[in-house]
Short mmCIF file of C-alpha atoms in Angstrom, two decimals:
data_model
loop_
_atom_site.label_atom_id
_atom_site.label_comp_id
_atom_site.label_asym_id
_atom_site.label_seq_id
_atom_site.Cartn_x
_atom_site.Cartn_y
_atom_site.Cartn_z
CA UNK A 1 -38.57 44.13 49.60
CA UNK A 2 -37.68 46.69 46.99
CA UNK A 3 -38.77 46.54 43.24
CA UNK A 4 -38.48 48.97 40.30
CA UNK A 5 -41.33 49.78 38.02
CA UNK A 6 -39.41 52.03 35.22
CA UNK A 7 -37.79 54.18 37.15
CA UNK A 8 -40.21 53.71 40.09
CA UNK A 9 -39.36 52.38 43.23
CA UNK A 10 -41.87 50.03 45.28
CA UNK A 11 -41.00 49.30 48.88
CA UNK A 12 -42.04 47.73 52.24
CA UNK A 13 -41.41 50.51 54.55
CA UNK A 14 -42.23 48.24 57.79
CA UNK A 15 -41.15 51.16 60.27
CA UNK A 16 -44.14 53.08 59.01
CA UNK A 17 -46.34 50.08 58.09
CA UNK A 18 -47.00 51.12 54.83
CA UNK A 19 -45.83 50.02 51.15
CA UNK A 20 -44.34 53.10 48.90
CA UNK A 21 -43.94 53.66 45.26
CA UNK A 22 -41.74 56.58 44.68
CA UNK A 23 -42.61 58.34 41.44
CA UNK A 24 -40.72 61.33 40.35
CA UNK A 25 -39.55 62.60 43.83
CA UNK A 26 -43.17 61.83 45.21
CA UNK A 27 -44.53 59.01 47.10
CA UNK A 28 -47.64 56.89 46.61
CA UNK A 29 -48.57 54.74 49.79
CA UNK A 30 -50.75 52.23 51.40
CA UNK A 31 -51.03 51.82 54.97
CA UNK A 32 -51.33 48.12 56.15
CA UNK A 33 -51.44 45.90 59.29
CA UNK A 34 -50.16 42.37 59.33
CA UNK A 35 -52.05 40.00 61.52
CA UNK A 36 -50.97 36.35 61.24
CA UNK A 37 -51.16 35.48 57.72
CA UNK A 38 -53.59 38.43 56.60
CA UNK A 39 -52.43 41.59 55.24
CA UNK A 40 -55.30 44.43 56.23
CA UNK A 41 -55.00 47.59 53.60
CA UNK A 42 -56.19 50.46 55.58
CA UNK A 43 -55.52 53.33 53.34
CA UNK A 44 -54.20 54.13 49.80
CA UNK A 45 -53.03 57.68 49.17
CA UNK A 46 -51.48 59.51 46.13
CA UNK A 47 -50.43 63.14 46.10
CA UNK A 48 -52.83 65.30 44.24
CA UNK A 49 -50.30 65.58 41.29
CA UNK A 50 -50.44 61.70 40.88
CA UNK A 51 -53.82 61.25 40.98
CA UNK A 52 -55.18 59.78 37.74
CA UNK A 53 -51.90 58.81 36.37
CA UNK A 54 -52.06 55.01 37.38
CA UNK A 55 -49.60 55.53 40.13
CA UNK A 56 -51.75 53.86 42.73
CA UNK A 57 -52.59 51.03 40.62
CA UNK A 58 -49.07 50.26 39.96
CA UNK A 59 -48.38 50.52 44.04
CA UNK A 60 -51.52 48.21 44.37
CA UNK A 61 -49.72 45.75 41.67
CA UNK A 62 -46.67 45.93 43.91
CA UNK A 63 -48.69 45.25 47.13
CA UNK A 64 -50.33 42.36 45.74
CA UNK A 65 -47.15 40.91 44.39
CA UNK A 66 -45.57 41.30 47.76
CA UNK A 67 -48.55 39.25 49.57
CA UNK A 68 -48.42 36.84 46.95
CA UNK A 69 -44.71 36.21 47.84
CA UNK A 70 -45.07 36.15 51.27
CA UNK A 71 -48.38 33.72 51.07
CA UNK A 72 -50.58 36.66 52.68
CA UNK A 73 -54.20 36.89 52.18
CA UNK A 74 -55.28 40.46 51.62
CA UNK A 75 -58.44 42.58 53.77
CA UNK A 76 -58.92 45.59 51.69
CA UNK A 77 -60.44 47.99 54.23
CA UNK A 78 -59.88 50.83 51.85
CA UNK A 79 -62.36 51.55 49.45
CA UNK A 80 -59.80 52.51 46.77
CA UNK A 81 -57.97 48.89 47.41
CA UNK A 82 -61.08 46.78 47.52
CA UNK A 83 -62.55 48.50 44.26
CA UNK A 84 -58.95 47.80 42.54
CA UNK A 85 -59.02 44.19 43.75
CA UNK A 86 -62.50 43.91 42.32
CA UNK A 87 -61.34 45.26 39.19
CA UNK A 88 -58.18 43.20 38.78
CA UNK A 89 -59.57 39.39 39.12
CA UNK A 90 -56.31 37.97 38.61
CA UNK A 91 -55.62 38.73 42.38
CA UNK A 92 -58.90 37.72 43.77
CA UNK A 93 -57.42 34.45 45.04
CA UNK A 94 -55.51 36.76 47.76
CA UNK A 95 -58.80 37.75 49.27
CA UNK A 96 -59.27 36.73 52.75
#
């Protein structure tokens, strides 16, 4: 699945087991592992120049949208992902 956010491209790179958001020639990504009906988010990374711009948050919106579309529950192993979900309660129903 590929989705666009105002010039940014969100995609599920299944070959690398990560969701990606292309932003101005750079990539923000979230490593994951699928296990049955569960999506474990193990790591979220943004290039230093994109930190503080909201790019990782936009990536997480895409991740949660993908999980919802596929009927998956999410386990945020990564502390950033866990904190982001805690701050965005509209996605709390997706927690495993």
